[in-house]
Short mmCIF file of C-alpha atoms in Angstrom, two decimals:
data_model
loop_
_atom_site.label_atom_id
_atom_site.label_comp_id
_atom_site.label_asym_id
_atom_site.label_seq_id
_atom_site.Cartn_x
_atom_site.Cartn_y
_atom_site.Cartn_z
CA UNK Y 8 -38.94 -19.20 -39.75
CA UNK Y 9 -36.23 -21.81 -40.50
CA UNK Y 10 -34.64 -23.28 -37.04
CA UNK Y 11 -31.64 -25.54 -36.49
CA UNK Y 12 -30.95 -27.18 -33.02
CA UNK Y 13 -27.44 -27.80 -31.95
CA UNK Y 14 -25.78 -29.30 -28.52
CA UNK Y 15 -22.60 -27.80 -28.23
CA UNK Y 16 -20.56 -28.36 -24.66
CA UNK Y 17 -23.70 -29.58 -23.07
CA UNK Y 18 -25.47 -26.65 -24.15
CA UNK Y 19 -28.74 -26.31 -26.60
CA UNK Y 20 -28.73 -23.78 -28.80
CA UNK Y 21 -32.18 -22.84 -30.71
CA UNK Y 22 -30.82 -21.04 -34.13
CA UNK Y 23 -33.79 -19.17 -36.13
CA UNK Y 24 -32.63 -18.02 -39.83
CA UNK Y 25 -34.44 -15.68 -42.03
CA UNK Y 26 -33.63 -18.57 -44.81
CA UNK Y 27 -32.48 -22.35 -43.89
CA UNK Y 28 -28.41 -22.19 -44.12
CA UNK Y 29 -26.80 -25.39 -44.99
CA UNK Y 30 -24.92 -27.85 -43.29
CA UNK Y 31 -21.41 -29.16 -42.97
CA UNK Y 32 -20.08 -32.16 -42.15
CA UNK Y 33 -17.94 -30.99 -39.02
CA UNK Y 34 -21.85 -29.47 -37.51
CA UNK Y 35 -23.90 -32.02 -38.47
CA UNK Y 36 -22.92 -34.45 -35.56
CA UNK Y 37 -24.33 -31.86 -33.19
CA UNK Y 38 -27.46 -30.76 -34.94
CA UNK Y 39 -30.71 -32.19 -32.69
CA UNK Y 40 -34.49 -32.37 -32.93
CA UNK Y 41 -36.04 -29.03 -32.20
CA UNK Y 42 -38.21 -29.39 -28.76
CA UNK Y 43 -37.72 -27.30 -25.25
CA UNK Y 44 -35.74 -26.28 -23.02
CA UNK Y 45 -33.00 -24.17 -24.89
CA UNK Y 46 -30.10 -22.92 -22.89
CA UNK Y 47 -29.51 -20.14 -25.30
CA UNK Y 48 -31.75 -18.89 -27.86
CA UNK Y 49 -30.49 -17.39 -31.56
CA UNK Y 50 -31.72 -15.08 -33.44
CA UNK Y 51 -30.18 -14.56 -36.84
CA UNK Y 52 -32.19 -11.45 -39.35
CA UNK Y 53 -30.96 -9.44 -42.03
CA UNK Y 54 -31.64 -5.52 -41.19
CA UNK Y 55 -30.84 -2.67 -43.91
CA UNK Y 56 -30.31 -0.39 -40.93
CA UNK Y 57 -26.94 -2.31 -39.45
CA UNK Y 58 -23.87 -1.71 -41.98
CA UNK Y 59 -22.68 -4.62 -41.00
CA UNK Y 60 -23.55 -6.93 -38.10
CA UNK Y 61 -24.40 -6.25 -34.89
CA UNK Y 62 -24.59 -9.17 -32.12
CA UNK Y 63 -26.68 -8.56 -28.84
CA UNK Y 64 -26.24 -10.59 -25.82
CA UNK Y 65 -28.54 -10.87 -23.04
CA UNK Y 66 -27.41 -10.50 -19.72
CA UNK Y 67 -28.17 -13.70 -18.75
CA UNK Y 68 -26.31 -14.98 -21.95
CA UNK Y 69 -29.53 -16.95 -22.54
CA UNK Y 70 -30.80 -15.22 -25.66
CA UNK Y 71 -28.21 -13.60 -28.61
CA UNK Y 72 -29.93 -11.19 -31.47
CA UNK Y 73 -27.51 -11.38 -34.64
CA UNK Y 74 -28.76 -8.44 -36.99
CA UNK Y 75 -26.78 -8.00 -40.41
CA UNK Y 76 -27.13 -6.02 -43.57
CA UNK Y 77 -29.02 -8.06 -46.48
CA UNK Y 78 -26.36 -7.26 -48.65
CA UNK Y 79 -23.97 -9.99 -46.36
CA UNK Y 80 -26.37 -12.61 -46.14
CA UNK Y 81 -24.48 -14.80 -47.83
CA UNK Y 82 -22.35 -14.71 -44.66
CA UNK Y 83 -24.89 -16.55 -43.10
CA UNK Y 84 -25.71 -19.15 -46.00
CA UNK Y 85 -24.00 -21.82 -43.93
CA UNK Y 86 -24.39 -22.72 -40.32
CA UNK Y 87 -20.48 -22.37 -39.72
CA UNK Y 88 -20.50 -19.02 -41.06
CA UNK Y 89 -23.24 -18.37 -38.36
CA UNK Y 90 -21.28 -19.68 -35.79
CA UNK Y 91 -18.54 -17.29 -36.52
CA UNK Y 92 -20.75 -14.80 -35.17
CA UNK Y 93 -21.23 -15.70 -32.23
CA UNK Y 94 -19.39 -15.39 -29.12
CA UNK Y 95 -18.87 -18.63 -28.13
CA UNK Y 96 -16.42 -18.00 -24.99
CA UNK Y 97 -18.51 -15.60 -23.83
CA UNK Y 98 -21.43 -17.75 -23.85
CA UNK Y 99 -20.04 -20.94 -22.91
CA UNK Y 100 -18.39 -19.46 -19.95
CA UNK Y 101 -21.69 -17.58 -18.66
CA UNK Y 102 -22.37 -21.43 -18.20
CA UNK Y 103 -19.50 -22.53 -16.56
CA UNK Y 104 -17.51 -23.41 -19.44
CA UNK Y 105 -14.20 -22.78 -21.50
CA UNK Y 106 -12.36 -23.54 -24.84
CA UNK Y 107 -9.32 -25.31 -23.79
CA UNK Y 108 -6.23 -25.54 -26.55
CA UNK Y 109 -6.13 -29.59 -26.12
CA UNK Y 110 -6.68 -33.25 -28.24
CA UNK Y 111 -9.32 -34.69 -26.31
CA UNK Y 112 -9.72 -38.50 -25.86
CA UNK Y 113 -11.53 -41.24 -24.65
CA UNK Y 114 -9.12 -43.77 -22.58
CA UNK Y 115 -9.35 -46.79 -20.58
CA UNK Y 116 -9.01 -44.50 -17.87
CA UNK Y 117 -11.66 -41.61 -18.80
CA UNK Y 118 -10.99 -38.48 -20.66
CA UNK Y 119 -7.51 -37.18 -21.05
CA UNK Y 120 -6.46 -33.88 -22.39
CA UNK Y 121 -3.12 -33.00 -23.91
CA UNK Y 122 -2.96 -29.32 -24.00
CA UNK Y 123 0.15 -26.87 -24.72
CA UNK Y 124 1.68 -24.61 -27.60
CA UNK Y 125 0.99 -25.41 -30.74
CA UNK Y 126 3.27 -28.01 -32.66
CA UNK Y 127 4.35 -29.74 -29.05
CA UNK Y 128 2.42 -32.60 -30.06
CA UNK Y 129 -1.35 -32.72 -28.56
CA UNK Y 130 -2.58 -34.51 -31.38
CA UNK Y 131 0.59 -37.48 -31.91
CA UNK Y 132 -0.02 -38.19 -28.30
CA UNK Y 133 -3.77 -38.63 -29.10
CA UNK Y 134 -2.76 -40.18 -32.35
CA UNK Y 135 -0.39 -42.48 -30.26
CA UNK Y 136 -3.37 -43.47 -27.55
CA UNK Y 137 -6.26 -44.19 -30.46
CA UNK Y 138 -3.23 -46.79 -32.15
CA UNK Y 139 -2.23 -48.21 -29.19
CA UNK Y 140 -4.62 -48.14 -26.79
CA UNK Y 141 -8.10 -48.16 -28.45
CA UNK Y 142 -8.69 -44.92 -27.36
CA UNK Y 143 -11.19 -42.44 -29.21
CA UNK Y 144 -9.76 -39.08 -30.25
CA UNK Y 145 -13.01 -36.91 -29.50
CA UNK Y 146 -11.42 -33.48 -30.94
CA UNK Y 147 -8.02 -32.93 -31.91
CA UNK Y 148 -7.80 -28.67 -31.52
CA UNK Y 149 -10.88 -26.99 -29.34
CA UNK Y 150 -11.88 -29.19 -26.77
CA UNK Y 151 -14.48 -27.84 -24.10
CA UNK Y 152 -14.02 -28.08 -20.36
CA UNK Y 153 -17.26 -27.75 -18.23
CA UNK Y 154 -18.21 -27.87 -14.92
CA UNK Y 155 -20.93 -29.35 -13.79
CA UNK Y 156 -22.86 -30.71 -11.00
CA UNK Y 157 -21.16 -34.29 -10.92
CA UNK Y 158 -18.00 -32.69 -11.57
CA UNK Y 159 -15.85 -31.58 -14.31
CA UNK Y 160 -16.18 -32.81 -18.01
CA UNK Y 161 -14.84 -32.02 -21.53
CA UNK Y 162 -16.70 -32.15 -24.58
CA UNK Y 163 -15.86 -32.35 -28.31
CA UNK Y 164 -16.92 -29.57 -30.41
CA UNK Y 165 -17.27 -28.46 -34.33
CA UNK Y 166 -14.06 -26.34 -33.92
CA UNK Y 167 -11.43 -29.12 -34.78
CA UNK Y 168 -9.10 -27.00 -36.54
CA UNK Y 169 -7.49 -29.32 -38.98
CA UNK Y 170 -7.42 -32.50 -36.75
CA UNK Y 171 -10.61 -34.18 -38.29
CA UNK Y 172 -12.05 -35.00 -35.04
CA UNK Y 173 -15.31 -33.21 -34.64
CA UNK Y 174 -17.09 -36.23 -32.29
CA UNK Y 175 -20.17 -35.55 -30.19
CA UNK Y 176 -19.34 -36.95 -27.13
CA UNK Y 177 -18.08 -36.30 -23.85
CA UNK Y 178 -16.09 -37.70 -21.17
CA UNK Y 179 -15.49 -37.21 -16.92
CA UNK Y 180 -12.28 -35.75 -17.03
CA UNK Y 181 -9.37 -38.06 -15.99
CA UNK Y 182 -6.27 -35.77 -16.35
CA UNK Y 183 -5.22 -32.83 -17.96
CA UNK Y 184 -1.55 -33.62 -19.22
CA UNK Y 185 0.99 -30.51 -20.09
CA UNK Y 186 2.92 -31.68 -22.95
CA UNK Y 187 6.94 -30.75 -23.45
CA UNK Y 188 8.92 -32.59 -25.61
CA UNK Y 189 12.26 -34.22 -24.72
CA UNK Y 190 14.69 -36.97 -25.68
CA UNK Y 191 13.17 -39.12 -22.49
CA UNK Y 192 9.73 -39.84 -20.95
CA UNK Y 193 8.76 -38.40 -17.71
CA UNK Y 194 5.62 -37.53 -15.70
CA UNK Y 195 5.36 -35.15 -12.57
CA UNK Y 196 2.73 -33.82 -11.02
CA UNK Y 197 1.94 -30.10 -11.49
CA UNK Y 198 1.37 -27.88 -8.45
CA UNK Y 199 -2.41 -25.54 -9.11
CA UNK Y 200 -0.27 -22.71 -9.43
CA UNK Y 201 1.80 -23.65 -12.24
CA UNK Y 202 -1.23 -25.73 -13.83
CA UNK Y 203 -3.16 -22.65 -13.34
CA UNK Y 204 -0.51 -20.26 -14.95
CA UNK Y 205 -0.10 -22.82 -18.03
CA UNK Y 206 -3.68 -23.73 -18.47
CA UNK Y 207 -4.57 -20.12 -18.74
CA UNK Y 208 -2.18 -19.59 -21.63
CA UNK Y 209 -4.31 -21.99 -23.94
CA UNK Y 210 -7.69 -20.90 -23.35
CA UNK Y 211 -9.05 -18.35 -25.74
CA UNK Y 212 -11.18 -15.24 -24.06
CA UNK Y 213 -11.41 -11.30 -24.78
CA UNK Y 214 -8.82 -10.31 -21.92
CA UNK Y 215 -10.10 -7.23 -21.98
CA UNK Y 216 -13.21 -7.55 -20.21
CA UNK Y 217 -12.45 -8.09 -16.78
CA UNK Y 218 -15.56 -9.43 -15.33
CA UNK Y 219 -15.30 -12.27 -17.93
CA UNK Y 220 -11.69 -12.76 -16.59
CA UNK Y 221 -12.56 -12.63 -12.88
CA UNK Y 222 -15.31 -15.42 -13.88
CA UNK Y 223 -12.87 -17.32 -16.03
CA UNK Y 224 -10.15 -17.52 -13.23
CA UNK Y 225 -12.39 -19.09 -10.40
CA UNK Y 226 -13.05 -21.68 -12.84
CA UNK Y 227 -9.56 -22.77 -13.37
CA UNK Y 228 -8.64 -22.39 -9.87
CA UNK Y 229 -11.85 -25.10 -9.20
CA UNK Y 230 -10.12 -27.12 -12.18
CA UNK Y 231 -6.64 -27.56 -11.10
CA UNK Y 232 -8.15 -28.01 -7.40
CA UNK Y 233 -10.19 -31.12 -8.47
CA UNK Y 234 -8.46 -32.71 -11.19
CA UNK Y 235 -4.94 -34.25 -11.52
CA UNK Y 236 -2.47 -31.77 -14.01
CA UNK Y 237 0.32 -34.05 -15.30
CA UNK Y 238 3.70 -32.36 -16.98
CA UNK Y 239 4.59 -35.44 -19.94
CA UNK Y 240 8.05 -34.29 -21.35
CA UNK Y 241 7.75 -37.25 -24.12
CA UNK Y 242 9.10 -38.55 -27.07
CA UNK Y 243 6.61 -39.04 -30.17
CA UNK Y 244 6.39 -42.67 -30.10
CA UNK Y 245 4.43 -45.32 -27.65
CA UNK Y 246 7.03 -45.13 -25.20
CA UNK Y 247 5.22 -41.19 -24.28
CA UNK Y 248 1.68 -44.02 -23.40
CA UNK Y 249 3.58 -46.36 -21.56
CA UNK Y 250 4.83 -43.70 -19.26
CA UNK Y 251 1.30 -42.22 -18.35
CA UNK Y 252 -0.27 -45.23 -18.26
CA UNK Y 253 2.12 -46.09 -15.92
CA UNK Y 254 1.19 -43.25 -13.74
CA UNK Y 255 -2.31 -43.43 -13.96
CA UNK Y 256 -2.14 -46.71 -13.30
CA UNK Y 257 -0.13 -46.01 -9.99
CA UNK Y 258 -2.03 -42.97 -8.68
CA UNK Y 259 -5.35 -44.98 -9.47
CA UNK Y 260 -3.89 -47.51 -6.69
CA UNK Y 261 -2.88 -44.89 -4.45
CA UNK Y 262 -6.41 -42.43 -4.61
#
C-alpha cells in the first residue's frame, strides 16, 4: 500500500492510500522519508458501503480511518484533497497545538506573528520585515502555534491561503503582534485578557464541541501568560518596523 510521510506543526503523519495521490508544490516541502515513530497514523480506503466519507478518530487522536465511496476517489487523487479530510484542529490541538490567523516570520529577534481580521495587513507587515529587515516570511495565512517542552513555537504549514509562503520551518516565538491600522505608529502592550479575547477570534475550531474548547482555552491562557502580545496600530510602510523594532529592542534591554 502506497504511503506518504509528512511533518506538519512538529507532527508526523504516516498517510497510507489505496493508490499513490500526487503531489503539489505547497506539500512537497513537508513530505519526509517513511521510518518510525508516527505521531498520527492515516488511513485513507475506498469502501462501497460509506455514501460518502466517513472519518474516524481515535481517542488518543493518534490514528484517523478515512473510508469513502469508490465512486469519489478522485477526491483523494491528490494529497491536498486528502488533507481536506482531515481534521486538522482537532488533531493538532490533541497535541497541544492551534491554527492561528497570522503571517509568520523569521526576524532578527525570533519569530513574530502578525495576526488580526482579514485585510488589516498581516502579510504587508511581513512583506515590510522580509524587505527591510532580511527577515523570512515562513507562512503568510495559517501559521501553527505549539507548545512544547522548551516553550512555545510556531510553525509554517501547507495552508498559505494565497500568500505563497508555504516554508518548512519553525521558529521560538518572539511576539505575537495585534495589528490595527492608523494614520500613526504605536506599540502597547496587551493585558492576557484582551490578548486572550482577540487571539481567540482568529483561531479556527468546531465551537461546538466543548471539550475541544475547554482544551483550546488553557492553551491560550498558557500563551498570553508566557509570551509578549503587542497591539501595532501602523501605517503600511517601514515606519510600522521601525516602531517594533524599537520596542523589541527596548523590552529586550529591560527582560
Amino acid at each position: 500500500m502506497p504511503e506518504t510521510a509528512l511533518s506538519i506543526g512538529g507532527l508526523r503523519f504516516r498517510l497510507s492510500f489505496a493508490e499513490q495521490p500526487h503531489m503539489l508544490e505547497e506539500i512537497a516541502p513537508f513530505v519526509e522519508a517513511a521510518g518510525e515513530g508516527y505521531d498520527v497514523a492515516v488511513d485513507y480506503c475506498p469502501d462501497p458501503s460509506v455514501p460518502d466519507a466517513e472519518v474516524t478518530v481515535s481517542p488518543s487522536a493518534d490514528a484517523v480511518s478515512v473510508r469513502y465511496h469508490p465512486g469519489l476517489a478522485y477526491r483523494f487523487a491528490g494529497i491536498r484533497g486528502c488533507l481536506i479530510y482531515l481534521p486538522m484542529e482537532q488533531l493538532l490541538l490533541a497535541h497541544d497545538r492551534f491554527f492561528l490567523h497570522a503571517s509568520l516570520i523569521a526576524s532578527p529577534f525570533g519569530g513574530l506573528l502578525f495576526t488580526g481580521d482579514s485585510g488589516v495587513g498581516k502579510s504587508t507587515q511581513a512583506e515590510l520585515w522580509r524587505e527591510h529587515m532580511g527577515s523570512t516570511v515562513i507562512n503568510g495565512d495559517r501559521a501553527i502555534v505549539a507548545r512544547e517542552e522548551n516553550g512555545w513555537r510556531a510553525y509554517g504549514s501547507p495552508y498559505a491561503g494565497s500568500s505563497g509562503y508555504y516554508v518548512k520551518r519553525d521558529e521560538p516565538i518572539r511576539a505575537i503582534i495585534l495589528l490595527e491600522q492608523a494614520p500613526e505608529n504605536r506599540v502597547d502592550t496587551v493585558s492576557p485578557a484582551e490578548a486572550f479575547r482577540r487571539l481567540l477570534l482568529q483561531i479556527s475550531l468546531d465551537y461546538s464541541k466543548p471539550e475541544q474548547v475547554n482544551r483550546l482555552c488553557d492553551l491560550v491562557t498558557g500563551l498570553v501568560e508566557a509570551v509578549p502580545i503587542y497591539r501595532l496600530r501602523c501605517t503600511p510602510d517601514v515606519r510600522a518596523v521601525d516602531a517594533l523594532c524599537e520596542e523589541l529592542r527596548m523590552e529586550g534591554e529591560h527582560g
